[in-house]
Coordinates of C-alpha atoms in Angstrom, one line a residue:
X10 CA 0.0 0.0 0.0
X11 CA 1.5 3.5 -1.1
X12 CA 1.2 5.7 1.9
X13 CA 0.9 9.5 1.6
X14 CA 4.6 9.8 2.9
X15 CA 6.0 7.5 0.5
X16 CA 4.1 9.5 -2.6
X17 CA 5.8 12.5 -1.4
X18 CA 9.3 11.1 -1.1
X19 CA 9.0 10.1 -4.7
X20 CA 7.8 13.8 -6.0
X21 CA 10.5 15.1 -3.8
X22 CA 13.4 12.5 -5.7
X23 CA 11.8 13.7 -9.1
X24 CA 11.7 16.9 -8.7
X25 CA 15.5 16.5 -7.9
X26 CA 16.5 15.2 -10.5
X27 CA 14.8 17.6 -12.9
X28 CA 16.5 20.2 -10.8
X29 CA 20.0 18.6 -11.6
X30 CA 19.1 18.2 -15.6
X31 CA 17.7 21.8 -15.8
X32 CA 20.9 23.2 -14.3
X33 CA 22.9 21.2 -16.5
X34 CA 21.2 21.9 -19.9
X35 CA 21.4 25.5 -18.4
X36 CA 25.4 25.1 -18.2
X37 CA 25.6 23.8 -20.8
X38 CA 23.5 26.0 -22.8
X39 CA 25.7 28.8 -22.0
X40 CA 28.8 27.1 -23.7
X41 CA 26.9 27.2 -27.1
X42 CA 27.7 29.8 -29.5
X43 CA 24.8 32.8 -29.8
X44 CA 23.7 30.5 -33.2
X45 CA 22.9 27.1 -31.7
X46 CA 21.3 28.9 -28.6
X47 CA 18.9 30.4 -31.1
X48 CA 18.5 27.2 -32.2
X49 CA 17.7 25.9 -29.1
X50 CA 15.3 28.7 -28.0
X51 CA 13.5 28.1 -31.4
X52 CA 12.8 24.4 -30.9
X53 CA 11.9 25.2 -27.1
X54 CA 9.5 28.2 -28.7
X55 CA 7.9 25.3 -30.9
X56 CA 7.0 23.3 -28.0
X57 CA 5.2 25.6 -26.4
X58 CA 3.6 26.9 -29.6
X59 CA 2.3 23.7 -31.9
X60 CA -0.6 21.8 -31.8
X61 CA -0.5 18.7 -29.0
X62 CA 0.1 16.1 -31.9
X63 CA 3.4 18.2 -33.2
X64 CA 4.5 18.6 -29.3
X65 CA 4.3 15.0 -29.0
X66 CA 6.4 14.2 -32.0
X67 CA 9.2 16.2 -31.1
X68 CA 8.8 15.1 -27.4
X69 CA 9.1 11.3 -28.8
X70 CA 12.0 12.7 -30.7
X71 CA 13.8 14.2 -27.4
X72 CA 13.2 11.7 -25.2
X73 CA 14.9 8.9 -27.4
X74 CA 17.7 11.4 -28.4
X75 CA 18.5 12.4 -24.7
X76 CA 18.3 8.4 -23.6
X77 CA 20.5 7.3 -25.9
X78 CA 23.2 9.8 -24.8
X79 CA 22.2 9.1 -21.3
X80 CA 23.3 5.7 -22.2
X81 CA 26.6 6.7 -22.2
X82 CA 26.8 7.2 -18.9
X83 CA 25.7 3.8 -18.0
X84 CA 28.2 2.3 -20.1
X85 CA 31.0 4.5 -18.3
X86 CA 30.7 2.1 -15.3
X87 CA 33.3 -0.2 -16.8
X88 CA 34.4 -2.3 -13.8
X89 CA 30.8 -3.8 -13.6
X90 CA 30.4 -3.7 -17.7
X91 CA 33.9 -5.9 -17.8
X92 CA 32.4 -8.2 -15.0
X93 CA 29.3 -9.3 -16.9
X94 CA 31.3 -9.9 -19.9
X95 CA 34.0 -12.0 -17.9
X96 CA 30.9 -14.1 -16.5
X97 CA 29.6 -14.5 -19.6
X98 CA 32.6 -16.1 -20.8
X99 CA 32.7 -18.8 -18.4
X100 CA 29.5 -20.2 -20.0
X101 CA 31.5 -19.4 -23.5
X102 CA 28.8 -16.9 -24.3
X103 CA 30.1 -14.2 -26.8
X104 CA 28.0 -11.0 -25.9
X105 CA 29.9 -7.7 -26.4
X106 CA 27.4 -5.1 -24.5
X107 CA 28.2 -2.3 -27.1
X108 CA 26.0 1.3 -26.4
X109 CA 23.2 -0.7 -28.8
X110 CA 23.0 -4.1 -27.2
X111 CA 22.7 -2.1 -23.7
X112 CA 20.1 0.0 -25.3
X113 CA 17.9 -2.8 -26.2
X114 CA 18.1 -4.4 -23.0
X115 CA 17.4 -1.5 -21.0
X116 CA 14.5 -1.3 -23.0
X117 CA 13.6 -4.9 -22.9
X118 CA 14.2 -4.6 -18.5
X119 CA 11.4 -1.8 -18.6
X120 CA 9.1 -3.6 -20.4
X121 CA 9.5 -7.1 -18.7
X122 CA 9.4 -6.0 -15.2
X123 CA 6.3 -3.6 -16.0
X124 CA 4.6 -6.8 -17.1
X125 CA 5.7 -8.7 -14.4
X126 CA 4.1 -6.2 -12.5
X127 CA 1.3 -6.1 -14.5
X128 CA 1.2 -2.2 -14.8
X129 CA 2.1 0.2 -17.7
X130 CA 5.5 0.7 -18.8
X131 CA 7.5 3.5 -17.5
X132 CA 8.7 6.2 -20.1
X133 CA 11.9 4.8 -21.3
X134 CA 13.9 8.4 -20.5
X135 CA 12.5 8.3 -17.2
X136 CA 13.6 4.8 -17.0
X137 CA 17.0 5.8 -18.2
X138 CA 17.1 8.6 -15.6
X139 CA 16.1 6.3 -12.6
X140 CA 18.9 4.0 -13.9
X141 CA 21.6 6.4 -13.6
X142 CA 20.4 8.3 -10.6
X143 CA 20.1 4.4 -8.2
X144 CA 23.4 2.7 -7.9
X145 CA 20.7 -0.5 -7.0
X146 CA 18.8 0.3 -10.2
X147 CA 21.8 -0.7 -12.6
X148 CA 23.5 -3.4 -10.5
X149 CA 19.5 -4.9 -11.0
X150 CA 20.3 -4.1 -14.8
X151 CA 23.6 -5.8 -14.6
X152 CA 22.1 -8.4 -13.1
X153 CA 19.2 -9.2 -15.5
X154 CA 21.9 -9.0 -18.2
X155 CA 23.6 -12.1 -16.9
X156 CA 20.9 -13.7 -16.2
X157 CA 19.0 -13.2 -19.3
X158 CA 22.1 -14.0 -21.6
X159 CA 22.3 -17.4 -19.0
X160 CA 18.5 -18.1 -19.8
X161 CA 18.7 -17.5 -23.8
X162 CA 21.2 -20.1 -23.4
X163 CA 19.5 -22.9 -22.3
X164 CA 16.8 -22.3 -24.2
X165 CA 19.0 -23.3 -27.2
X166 CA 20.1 -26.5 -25.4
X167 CA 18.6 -29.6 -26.6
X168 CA 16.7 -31.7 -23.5
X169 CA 19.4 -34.1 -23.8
X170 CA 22.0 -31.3 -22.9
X171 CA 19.3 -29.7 -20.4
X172 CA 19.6 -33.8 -18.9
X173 CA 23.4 -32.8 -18.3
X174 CA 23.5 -29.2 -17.4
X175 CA 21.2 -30.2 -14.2
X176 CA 22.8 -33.8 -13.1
X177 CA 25.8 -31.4 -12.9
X178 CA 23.9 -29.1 -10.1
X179 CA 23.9 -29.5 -6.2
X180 CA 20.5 -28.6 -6.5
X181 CA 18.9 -30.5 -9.0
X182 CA 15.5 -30.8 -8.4
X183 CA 15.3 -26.8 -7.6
X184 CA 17.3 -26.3 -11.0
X185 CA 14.7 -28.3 -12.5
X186 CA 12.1 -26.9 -11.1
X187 CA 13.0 -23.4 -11.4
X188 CA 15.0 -23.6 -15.1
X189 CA 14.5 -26.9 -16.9
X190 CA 10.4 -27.4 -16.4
X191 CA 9.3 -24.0 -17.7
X192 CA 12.3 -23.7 -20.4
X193 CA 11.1 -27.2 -21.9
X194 CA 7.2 -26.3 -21.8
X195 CA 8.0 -23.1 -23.9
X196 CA 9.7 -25.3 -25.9
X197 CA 6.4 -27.3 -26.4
X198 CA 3.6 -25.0 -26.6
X199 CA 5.6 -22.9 -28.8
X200 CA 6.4 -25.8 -31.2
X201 CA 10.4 -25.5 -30.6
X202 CA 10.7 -29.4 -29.5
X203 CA 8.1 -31.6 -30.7
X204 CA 7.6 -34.5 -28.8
X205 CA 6.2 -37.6 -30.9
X206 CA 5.7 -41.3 -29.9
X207 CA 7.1 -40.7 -26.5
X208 CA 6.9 -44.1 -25.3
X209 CA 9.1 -45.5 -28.3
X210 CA 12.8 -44.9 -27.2
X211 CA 14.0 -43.9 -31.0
X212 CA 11.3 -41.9 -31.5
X213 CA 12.3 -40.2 -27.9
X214 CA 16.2 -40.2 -29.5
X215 CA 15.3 -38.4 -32.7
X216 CA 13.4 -34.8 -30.7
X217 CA 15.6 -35.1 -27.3
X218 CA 19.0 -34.9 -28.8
X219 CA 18.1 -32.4 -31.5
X220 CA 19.2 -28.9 -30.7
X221 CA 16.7 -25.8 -31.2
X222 CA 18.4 -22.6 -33.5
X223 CA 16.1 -19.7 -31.9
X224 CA 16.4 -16.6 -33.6
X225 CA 17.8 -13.7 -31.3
X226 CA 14.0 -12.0 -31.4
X227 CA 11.9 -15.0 -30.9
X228 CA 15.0 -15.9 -27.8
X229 CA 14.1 -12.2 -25.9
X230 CA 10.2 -13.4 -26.8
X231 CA 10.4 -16.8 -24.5
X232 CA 12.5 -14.7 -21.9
X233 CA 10.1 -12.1 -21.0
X234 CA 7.1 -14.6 -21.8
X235 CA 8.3 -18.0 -19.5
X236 CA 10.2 -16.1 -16.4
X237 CA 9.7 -12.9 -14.0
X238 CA 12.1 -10.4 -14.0
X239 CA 13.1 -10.8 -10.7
X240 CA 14.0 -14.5 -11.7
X241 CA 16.3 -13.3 -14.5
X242 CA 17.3 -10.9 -12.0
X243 CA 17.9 -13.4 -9.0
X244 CA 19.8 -15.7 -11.4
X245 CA 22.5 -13.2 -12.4
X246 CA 23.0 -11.9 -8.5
X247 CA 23.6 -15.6 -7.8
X248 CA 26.3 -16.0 -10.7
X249 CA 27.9 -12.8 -9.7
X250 CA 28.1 -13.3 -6.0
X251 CA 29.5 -17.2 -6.6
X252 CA 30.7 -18.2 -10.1
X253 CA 30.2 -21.9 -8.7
X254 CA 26.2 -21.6 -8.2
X255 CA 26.0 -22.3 -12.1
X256 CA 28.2 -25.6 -12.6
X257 CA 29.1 -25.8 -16.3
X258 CA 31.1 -27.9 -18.1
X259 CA 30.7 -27.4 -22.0
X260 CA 32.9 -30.4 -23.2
X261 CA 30.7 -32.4 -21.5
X262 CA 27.1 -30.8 -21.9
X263 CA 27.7 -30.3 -25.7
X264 CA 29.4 -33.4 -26.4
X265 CA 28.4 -35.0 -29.7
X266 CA 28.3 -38.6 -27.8
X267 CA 25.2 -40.1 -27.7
X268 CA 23.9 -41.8 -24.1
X269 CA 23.7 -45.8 -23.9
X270 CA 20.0 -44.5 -22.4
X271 CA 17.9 -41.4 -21.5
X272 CA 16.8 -40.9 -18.0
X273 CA 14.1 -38.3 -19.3
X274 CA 13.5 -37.0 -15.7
X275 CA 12.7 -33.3 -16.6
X276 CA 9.1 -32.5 -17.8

């Protein structure tokens, strides 16, 4: 329940940080030469002055233009940028999180959590602003990240390779539970893996050892669809706080060597 006090403290943080971005622009607007602040004041005079459908054009056209260079900033915390990429690596995932890639996920971590939430999507400058005003804010962005890069993994595993990712986990049946089960029914209802003739064990070879080829789109699809955000979120804490809560061994999930038998113990 939102109390009066807590409605309050977040018109008080807003109005803070539009404080700090109208003193900047004002800084900064003083730099300019007397031609690009007429510029400037004509665009600003043309907000005020249009019709509502113009002024919401060219506020469409700012917001994107001043995220995108807010970006920037984000990607300026390079310790924590070089530590996703060096955990993605350990899982011999090749993800370079150039200014675009973060772009679209930053995008993609307003939208999922706002569905999660089942409420309407924050303003993706305002997102962007929350993002570099709370230190929590990105290490949650971070976070999802990892996690999400982790998740679009095995959801290109085959169930066979699932089979061997989880017998290598302390915590099997959670890893199940939590990963495997709702990874493998998105593969079903969405026609990914096909089972057929489950009770003949060839027919059970020919759809459990096959790996899927998702495309990249249809992958952040199945993400957003099959998990919460805070699951995505959770998983890429866990990596980051303990490299060992994820055991991996590619050699031996990805081996081409087929089993003597299949256990099947997943959905």
């Amino acid at each position: 329940m939102i109390t009066k006090n807590s409605n309050s403290l977040e018109a008080a943080q807003g109005i803070g940080v539009l404080a700090k971005i109208t003193l900047a622009v004002k800084k900064w607007a003083n730099t300019l030469p007397s031609d690009q602040r007429k510029h400037i004041m004509s665009l600003c005079y043309l907000m005020c002055a249009t019709s509502p459908e113009i002024q919401a054009e060219l506020t469409d056209f700012l917001d994107d233009y001043v995220a995108d260079s807010l970006v920037e900033q984000i990607l300026q915390d390079r310790i924590r940028l070089q530590l996703v990429t060096k955990y993605l690596q350990e899982f011999c995932i090749e993800k370079e999180l150039t200014p675009l890639v973060l772009n679209s996920y930053i995008e993609q971590f307003c939208i999922h959590s706002a569905q999660t939430l089942q409420k309407k999507p924050e303003l993706y400058l305002e997102f962007v602003l929350r993002l570099i005003h709370s230190a929590e804010e990105r290490h949650d962005l971070f976070n999802y990240i990892l996690g999400c890069e982790v998740i679009k993994m095995m959801f290109q595993m085959s169930w066979l390779q699932h089979e061997r990712l989880y017998q290598l986990q302390k915590n099997q049946e959670g890893f199940i539970r939590t990963y495997i089960k709702p990874i493998q029914h998105a593969h079903r209802i969405n026609g990914i893996v096909v089972p057929k003739n489950e009770n003949l064990f060839f027919a059970k070879r020919d759809y459990y050892i096959k790996q899927p080829n998702i495309p990249e789109k249809k992958l952040v699809e199945l993400v957003v669809s099959t998990f919460a955000h805070r699951i995505v979120i959770n998983l890429g804490f866990s990596i980051s706080c303990n490299l060992d809560f994820l055991a991996f061994d590619y050699e031996y999930i990805y081996s081409n060597e087929e089993p003597d038998c299949i256990f099947y113990a997943t959905v």
